[in-house]
XYZ file of C-alpha atoms in Angstrom:
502
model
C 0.000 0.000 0.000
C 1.235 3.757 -0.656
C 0.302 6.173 1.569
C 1.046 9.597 1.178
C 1.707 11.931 3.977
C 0.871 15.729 4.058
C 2.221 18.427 5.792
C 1.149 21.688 7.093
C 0.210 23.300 4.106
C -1.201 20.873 2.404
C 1.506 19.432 0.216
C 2.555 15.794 -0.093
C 6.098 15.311 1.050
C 6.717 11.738 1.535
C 5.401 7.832 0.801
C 5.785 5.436 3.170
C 5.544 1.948 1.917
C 4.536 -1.318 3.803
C 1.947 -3.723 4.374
C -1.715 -3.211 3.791
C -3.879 -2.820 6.555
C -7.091 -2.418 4.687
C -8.387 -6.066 3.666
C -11.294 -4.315 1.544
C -11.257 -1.606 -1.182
C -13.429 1.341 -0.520
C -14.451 3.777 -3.128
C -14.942 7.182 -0.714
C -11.433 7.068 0.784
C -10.849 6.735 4.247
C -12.463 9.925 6.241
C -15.233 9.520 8.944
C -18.261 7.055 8.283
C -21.853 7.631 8.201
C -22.804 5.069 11.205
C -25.283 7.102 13.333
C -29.081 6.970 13.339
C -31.717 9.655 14.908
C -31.891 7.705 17.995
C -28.039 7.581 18.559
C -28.523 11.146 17.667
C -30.474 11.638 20.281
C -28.681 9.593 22.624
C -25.361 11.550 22.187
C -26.756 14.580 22.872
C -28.485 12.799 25.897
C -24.976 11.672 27.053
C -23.501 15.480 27.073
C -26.239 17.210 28.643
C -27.136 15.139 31.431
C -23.845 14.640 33.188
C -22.928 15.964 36.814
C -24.612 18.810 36.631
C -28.025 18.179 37.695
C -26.881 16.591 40.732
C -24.556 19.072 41.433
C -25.413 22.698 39.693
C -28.463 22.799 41.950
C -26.913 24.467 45.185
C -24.794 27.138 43.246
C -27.877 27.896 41.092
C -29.909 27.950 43.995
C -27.600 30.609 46.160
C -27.593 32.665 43.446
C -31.690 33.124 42.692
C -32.493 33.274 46.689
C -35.474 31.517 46.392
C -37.378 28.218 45.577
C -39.931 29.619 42.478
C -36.886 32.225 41.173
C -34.785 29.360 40.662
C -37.239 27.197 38.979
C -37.663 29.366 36.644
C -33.945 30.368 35.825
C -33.991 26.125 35.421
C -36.958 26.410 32.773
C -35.646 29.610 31.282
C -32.360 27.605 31.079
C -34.054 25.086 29.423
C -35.673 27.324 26.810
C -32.299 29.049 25.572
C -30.379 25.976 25.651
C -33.830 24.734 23.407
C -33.745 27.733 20.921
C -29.998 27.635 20.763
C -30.340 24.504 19.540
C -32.926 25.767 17.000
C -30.770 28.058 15.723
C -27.841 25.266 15.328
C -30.345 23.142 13.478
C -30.690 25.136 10.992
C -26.404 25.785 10.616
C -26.235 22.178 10.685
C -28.065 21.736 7.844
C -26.638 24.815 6.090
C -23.041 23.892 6.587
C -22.962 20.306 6.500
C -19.583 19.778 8.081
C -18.712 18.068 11.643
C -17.352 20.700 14.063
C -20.228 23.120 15.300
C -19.833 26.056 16.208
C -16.527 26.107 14.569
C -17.397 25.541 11.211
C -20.516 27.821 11.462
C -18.047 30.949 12.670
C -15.370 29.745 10.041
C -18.034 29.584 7.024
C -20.031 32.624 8.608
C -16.790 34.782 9.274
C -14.088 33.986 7.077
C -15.502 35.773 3.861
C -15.812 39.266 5.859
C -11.754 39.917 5.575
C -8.479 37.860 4.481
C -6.684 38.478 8.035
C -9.623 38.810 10.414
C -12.029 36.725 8.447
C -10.530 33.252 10.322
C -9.518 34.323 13.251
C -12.424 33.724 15.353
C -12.616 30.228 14.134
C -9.210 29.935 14.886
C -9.697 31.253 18.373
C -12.700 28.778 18.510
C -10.147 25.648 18.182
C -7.174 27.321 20.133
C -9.561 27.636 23.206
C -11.514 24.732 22.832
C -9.431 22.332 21.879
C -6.457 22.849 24.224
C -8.680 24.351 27.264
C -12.117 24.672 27.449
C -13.123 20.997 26.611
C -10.337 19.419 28.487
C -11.084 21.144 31.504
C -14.694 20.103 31.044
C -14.056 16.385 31.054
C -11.340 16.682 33.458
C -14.113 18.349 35.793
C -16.699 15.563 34.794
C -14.342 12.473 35.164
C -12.890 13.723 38.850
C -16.469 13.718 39.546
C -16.884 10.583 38.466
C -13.881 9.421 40.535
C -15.466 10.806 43.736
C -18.709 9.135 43.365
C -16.593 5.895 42.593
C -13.896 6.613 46.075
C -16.805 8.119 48.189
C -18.576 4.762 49.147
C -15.289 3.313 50.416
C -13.691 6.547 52.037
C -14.945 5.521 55.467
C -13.396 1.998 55.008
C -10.410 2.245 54.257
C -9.738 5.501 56.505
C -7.880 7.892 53.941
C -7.122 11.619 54.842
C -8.105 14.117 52.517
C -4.675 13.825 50.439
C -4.639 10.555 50.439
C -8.256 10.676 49.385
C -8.118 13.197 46.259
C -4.448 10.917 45.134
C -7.100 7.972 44.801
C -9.676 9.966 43.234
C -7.114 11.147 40.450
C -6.097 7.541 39.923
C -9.763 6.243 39.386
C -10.135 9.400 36.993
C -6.885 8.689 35.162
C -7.670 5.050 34.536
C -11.719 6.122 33.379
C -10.006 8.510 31.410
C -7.806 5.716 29.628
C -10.701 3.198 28.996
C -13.077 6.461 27.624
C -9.575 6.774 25.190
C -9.463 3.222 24.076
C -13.194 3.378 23.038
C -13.096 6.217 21.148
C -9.603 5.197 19.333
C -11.156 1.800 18.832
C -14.831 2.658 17.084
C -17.607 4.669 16.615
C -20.212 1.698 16.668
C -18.827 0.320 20.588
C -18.925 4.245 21.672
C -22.624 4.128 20.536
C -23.286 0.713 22.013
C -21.976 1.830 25.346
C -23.314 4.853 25.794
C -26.737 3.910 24.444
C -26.668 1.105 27.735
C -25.582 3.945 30.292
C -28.356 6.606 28.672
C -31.317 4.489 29.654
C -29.236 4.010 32.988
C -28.903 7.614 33.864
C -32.489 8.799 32.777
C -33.754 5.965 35.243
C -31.577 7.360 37.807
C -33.193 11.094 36.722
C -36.912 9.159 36.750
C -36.037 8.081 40.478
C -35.623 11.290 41.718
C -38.721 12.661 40.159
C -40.569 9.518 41.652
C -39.148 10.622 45.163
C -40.442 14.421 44.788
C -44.087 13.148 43.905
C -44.034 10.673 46.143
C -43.187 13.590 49.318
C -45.854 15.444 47.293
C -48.362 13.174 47.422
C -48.161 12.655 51.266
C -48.346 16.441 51.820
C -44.845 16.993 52.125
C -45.707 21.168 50.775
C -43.481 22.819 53.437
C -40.639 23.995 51.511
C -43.024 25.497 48.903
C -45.271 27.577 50.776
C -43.360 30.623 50.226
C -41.955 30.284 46.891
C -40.190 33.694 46.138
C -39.104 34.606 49.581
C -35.438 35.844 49.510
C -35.579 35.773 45.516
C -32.496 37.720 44.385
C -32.932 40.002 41.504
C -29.529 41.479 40.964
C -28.271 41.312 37.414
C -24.840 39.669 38.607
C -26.711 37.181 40.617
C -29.197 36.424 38.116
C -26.113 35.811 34.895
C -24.568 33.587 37.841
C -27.585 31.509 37.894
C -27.781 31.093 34.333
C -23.846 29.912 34.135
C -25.017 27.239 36.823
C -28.024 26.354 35.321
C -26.824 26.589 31.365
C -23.436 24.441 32.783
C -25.953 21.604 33.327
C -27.418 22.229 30.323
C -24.785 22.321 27.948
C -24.206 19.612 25.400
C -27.560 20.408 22.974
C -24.822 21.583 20.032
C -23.165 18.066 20.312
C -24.701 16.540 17.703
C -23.612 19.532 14.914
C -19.884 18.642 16.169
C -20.106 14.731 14.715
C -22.495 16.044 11.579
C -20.101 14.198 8.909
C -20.832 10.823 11.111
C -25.154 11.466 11.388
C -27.086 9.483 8.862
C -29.107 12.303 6.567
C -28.120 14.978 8.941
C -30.175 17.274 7.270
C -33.690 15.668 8.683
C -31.914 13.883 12.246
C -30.298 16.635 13.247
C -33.405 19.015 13.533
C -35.228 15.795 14.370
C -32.971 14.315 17.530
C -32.899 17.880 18.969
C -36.638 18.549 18.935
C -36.696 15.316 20.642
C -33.542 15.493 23.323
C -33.791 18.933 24.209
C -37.464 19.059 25.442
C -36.761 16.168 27.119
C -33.631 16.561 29.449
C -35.736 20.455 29.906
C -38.390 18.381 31.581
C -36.357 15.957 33.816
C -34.277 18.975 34.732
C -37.083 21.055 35.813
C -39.307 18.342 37.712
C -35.867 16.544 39.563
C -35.225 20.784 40.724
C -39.018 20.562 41.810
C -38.391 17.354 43.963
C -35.185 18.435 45.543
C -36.557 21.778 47.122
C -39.523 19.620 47.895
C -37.446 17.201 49.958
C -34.680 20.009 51.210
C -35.316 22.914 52.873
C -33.182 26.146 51.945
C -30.522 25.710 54.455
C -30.135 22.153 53.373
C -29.904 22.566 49.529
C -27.634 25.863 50.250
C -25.132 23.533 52.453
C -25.333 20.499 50.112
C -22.071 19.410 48.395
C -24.228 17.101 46.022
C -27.461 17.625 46.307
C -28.726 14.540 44.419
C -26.732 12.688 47.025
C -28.591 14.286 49.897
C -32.032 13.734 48.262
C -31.540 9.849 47.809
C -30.401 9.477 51.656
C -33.127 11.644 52.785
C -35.953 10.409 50.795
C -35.114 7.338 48.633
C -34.504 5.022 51.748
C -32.914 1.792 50.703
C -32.624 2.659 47.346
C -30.082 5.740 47.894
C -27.506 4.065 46.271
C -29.043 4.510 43.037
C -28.228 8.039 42.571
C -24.281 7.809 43.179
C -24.422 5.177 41.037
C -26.320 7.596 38.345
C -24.112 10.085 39.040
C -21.274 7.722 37.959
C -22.886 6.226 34.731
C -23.863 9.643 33.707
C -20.303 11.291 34.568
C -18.900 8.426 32.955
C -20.866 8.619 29.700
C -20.863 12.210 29.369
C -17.225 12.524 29.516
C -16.692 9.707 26.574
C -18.893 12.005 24.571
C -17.390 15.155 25.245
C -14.457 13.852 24.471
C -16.218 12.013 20.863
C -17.175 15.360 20.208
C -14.226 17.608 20.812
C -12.097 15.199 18.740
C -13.864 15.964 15.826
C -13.773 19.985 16.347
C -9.881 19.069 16.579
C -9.915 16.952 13.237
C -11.857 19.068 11.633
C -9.789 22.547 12.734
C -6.668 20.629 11.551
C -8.233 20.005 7.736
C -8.650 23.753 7.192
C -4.707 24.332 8.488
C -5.378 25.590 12.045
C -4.131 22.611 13.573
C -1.272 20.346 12.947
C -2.499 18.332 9.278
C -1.517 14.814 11.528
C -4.370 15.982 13.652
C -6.912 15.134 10.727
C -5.880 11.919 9.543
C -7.870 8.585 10.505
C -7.326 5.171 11.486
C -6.671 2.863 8.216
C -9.079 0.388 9.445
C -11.172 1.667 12.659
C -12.348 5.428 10.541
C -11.293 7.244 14.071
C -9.329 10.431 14.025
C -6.689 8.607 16.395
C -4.380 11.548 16.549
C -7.132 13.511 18.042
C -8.228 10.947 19.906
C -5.240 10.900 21.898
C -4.282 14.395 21.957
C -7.429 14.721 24.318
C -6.592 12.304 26.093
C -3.240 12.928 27.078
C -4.435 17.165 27.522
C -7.176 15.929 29.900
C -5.027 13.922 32.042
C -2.559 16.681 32.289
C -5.618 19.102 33.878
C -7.033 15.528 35.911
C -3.288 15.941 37.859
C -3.700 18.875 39.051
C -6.536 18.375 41.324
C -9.708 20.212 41.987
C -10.741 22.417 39.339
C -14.296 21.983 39.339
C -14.708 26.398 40.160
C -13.730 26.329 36.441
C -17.603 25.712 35.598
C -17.982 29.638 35.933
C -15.293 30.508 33.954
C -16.190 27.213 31.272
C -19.430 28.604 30.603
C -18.392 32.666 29.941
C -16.280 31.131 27.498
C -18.611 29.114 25.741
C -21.491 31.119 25.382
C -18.711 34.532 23.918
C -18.509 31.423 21.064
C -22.200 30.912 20.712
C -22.691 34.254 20.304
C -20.525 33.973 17.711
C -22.103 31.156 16.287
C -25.653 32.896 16.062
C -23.959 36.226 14.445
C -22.538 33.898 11.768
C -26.417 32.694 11.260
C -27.258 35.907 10.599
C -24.271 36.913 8.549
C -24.915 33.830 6.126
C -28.527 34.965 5.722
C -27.126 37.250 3.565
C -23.923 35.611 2.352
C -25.898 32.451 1.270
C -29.252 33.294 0.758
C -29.545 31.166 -1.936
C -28.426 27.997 -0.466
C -31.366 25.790 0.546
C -32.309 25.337 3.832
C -34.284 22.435 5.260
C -35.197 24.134 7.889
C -35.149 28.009 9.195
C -35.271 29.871 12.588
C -37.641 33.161 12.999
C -35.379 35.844 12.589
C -36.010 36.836 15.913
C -34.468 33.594 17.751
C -30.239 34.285 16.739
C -30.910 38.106 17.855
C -32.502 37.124 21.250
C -29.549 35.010 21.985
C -26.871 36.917 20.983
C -28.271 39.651 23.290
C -28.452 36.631 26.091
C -24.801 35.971 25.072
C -23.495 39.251 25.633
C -25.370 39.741 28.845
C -23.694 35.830 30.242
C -20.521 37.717 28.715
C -20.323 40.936 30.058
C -22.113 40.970 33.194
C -19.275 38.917 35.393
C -16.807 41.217 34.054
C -18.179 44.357 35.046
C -19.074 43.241 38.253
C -16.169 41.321 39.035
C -12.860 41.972 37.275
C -11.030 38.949 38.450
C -7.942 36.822 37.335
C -10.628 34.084 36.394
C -12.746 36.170 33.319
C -8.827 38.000 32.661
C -7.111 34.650 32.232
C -9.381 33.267 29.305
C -8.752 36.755 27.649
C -5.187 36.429 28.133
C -5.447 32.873 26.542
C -7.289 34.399 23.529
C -5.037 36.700 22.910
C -2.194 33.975 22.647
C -3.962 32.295 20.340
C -3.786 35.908 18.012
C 0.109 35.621 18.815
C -0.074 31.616 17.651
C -2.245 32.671 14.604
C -0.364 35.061 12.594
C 2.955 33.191 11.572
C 1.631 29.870 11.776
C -1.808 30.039 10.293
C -1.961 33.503 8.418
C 1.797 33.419 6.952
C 1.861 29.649 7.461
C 5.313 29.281 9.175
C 6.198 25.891 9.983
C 8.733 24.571 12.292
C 11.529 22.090 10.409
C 10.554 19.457 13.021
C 6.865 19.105 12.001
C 7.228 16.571 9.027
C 9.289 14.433 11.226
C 6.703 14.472 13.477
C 3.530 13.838 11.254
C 5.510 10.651 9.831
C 6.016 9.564 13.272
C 2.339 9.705 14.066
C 1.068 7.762 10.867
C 3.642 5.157 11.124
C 2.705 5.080 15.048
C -1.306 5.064 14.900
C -1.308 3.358 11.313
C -3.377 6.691 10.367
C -3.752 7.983 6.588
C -5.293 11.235 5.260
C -9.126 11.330 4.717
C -9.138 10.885 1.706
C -6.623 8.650 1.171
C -8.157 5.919 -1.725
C -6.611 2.455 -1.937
C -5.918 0.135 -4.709
């Protein structure tokens, strides 16, 4: 078999010659694979938005609104941006047909406007995402997974709080390595697995709505009788809220990042969000209801996992089923995040603003291995340093200054590509809303608080401009990076995408 090997800009430098590992010819070369259905559509976006957050996001969320019905509603409003969001991603999904979200929409939306500035954002998009924001996110969801997994034995085996947190980044690490393997290995075990632990977690969701009706239904009404007592209105308190709340939300644009792997994206991608959305709104709402049902203020304000607290205080002998939800769900949602960032990283690499070795795939599995375990090796670097979970705050400034930028590019390719034909359209109306929610979840902290936390993304950004301009504008390449790209297709067997064989 030939292979030929690309570099940085897109020229073919090398062969390398050896054994074939492709036992069948394939006419469409040897890039990502059409393998998922609407309802593993809906399942991966399932998997990313109902993590750790529900069980956790709660108390913050709750602090910040002051009072029972305030908060409910921040959880429904949440629920209703994170659904029109979605809406509006839809319809980019079927207008740029291209894995990669929000990247792709800014980079298609954007790049047209000016040679220099044009890809920059996109840029910035990958820069931050790819080596922070995501990494940081699964780091956060996995060392939650590794307390839930530690916590039951704790007690037993006697561990100080060192001690504890050492075993807690082990568990993580090794999670962390098997979440790897799968997504190096294939597409069609990721599904399989995380189509078991979906049902697994929205029973563990069901079981805490069962508990709240349940204390309901026995006139348990205490905690409800003054609703919007203490209810904080301040515009600070109310963006913090939303961070909380949208934190547990977030994961409704994961389908658009794996578009080039959805059956007839075009219909299942405004079909499997019309379906998950609505439905992790509802569980999210009525599991909110049934904690402050169960938990007075004090009690949900003091909670270090709320969820936790609700199964030992109402669920009675069957308590243990929401750690354990808590660890399927943490579990599952970082294998997607992870599924889903790696093809944002692919992706950025095929239009130059990542390494070229970064978009080549597995000869035989159709993974993007390099990505694959460039995430993995970033996240374990951010799992070794401990407890960053206060990054959710600073996580979810960051991501909705890039869906802002997501919905301007809607509107900017109303015009750009009016002609194009679009399955399916958005009112006008929706991308303006939410750009104006965007820049009020952006803004807000910052004038209120001008901290090292909303400075050090900027700071970050702005490396990315220094990164940008020799190596993706004048497209400057260091001597060693040829080396390097052989390495890693001789290493993860790994061809371009559209490598054809004979």
């Amino acid at each position: 078999m030939e292979i030929e090997e690309t570099n940085l800009d897109g020229d073919n430098v090398t062969e390398i010659n050896g054994n074939d590992p492709v036992k069948t010819k394939t006419d469409d070369g040897t890039g990502l694979k059409r393998h998922l259905g609407l309802l593993a559509a809906v399942n991966v976006i399932l998997s990313v938005m109902i993590g750790s957050g529900i069980f956790i996001s709660p108390t913050p969320a709750f602090k910040y609104a002051g009072s029972i019905g305030f908060c409910l509603i921040i959880w429904a409003a949440c629920g209703l941006v994170s659904f029109l969001g979605a809406l509006c991603f839809a319809e980019l999904g079927t207008l740029v047909s291209r894995s990669g979200a929000d990247y792709v929409y800014i980079l298609e939306g954007m790049r047209g406007l000016h040679k220099f500035w044009g890809p920059l954002p996109a840029f910035i998009y990958s820069w931050v995402v790819v080596l922070f924001l995501r990494p940081v996110a699964v780091a956060v969801v996995i060392l939650t997974f590794g307390e839930y997994c530690v916590n039951p034995f704790h007690q037993m085996l006697s561990l100080c709080d060192a001690e504890k947190q050492f075993v807690i980044q082990i568990v993580g690490l090794i999670a962390l390595a098997v979440i790897t393997c799968v997504n190096f290995y294939s597409v069609k075990l990721y599904v399989q697995i995380s189509n078991v632990f979906g049902v697994c977690k929205i029973v563990a969701c069901l079981f805490v709505i069962g508990g709240g009706a349940y204390e309901l239904l026995i006139g348990n009404t205490k905690n409800l009788s003054e609703p919007f007592k203490g209810t904080n209105g301040s515009p600070h308190a109310i963006a913090l809220a939303f961070y909380n709340g949208l934190w547990a939300y977030d994961g409704w644009s994961m389908v658009t990042q794996i578009t080039d792997e959805i059956k007839e994206p075009q219909k299942n991608i405004p079909r499997s969000i019309a379906i998950a959305v609505p439905i992790v709104t509802v569980l999210y709402v009525f599991m909110n209801l049934a904690y402050m049902t169960a938990l007075s203020a004090s009690e949900i304000t003091q909670s270090i996992a709320v969820g936790i607290d609700f199964g030992e205080k109402v669920l009675g002998s069957f308590a243990f089923i929401i750690p354990l939800g808590v660890a399927l769900s943490t579990f599952s949602c970082a294998m997607s995040m992870q599924f889903g960032v790696t093809r944002i990283c692919y992706v950025a690499s095929t239009e130059g603003h990542m390494s070229t070795a970064l978009s080549y795939v597995h000869a035989r599995r159709r993974t993007p291995a390099p990505s694959v375990i460039l995430q993995g090796f970033i996240t374990a670097i951010f799992i070794m340093t401990g407890d960053i979970t206060s990054l959710i705050e600073v996580s979810s400034f960051m991501i909705w200054f890039f869906y802002g930028l997501s919905f301007t590019a809607l509107l900017i390719m109303r015009r750009t590509k009016k002609d194009i034909p679009r399955p399916y359209r958005v009112p006008t109306f929706i991308p303006i809303c939410l750009i104006i929610v965007a820049a009020f979840l952006v803004i807000m902290p910052i004038a209120n608080e001008l901290s090292v936390k909303y400075l050090g993304p900027v700071g970050f950004i702005l490396l990315g401009v220094v990164i940008y301009v020799p190596f993706v504008y004048q497209k400057k390449k260091p001597k060693f990076m040829d080396r390097l790209t052989r390495c890693i297709q001789i290493l993860y067997e790994v061809v371009p995408p559209d490598t054809k064989f004979d």
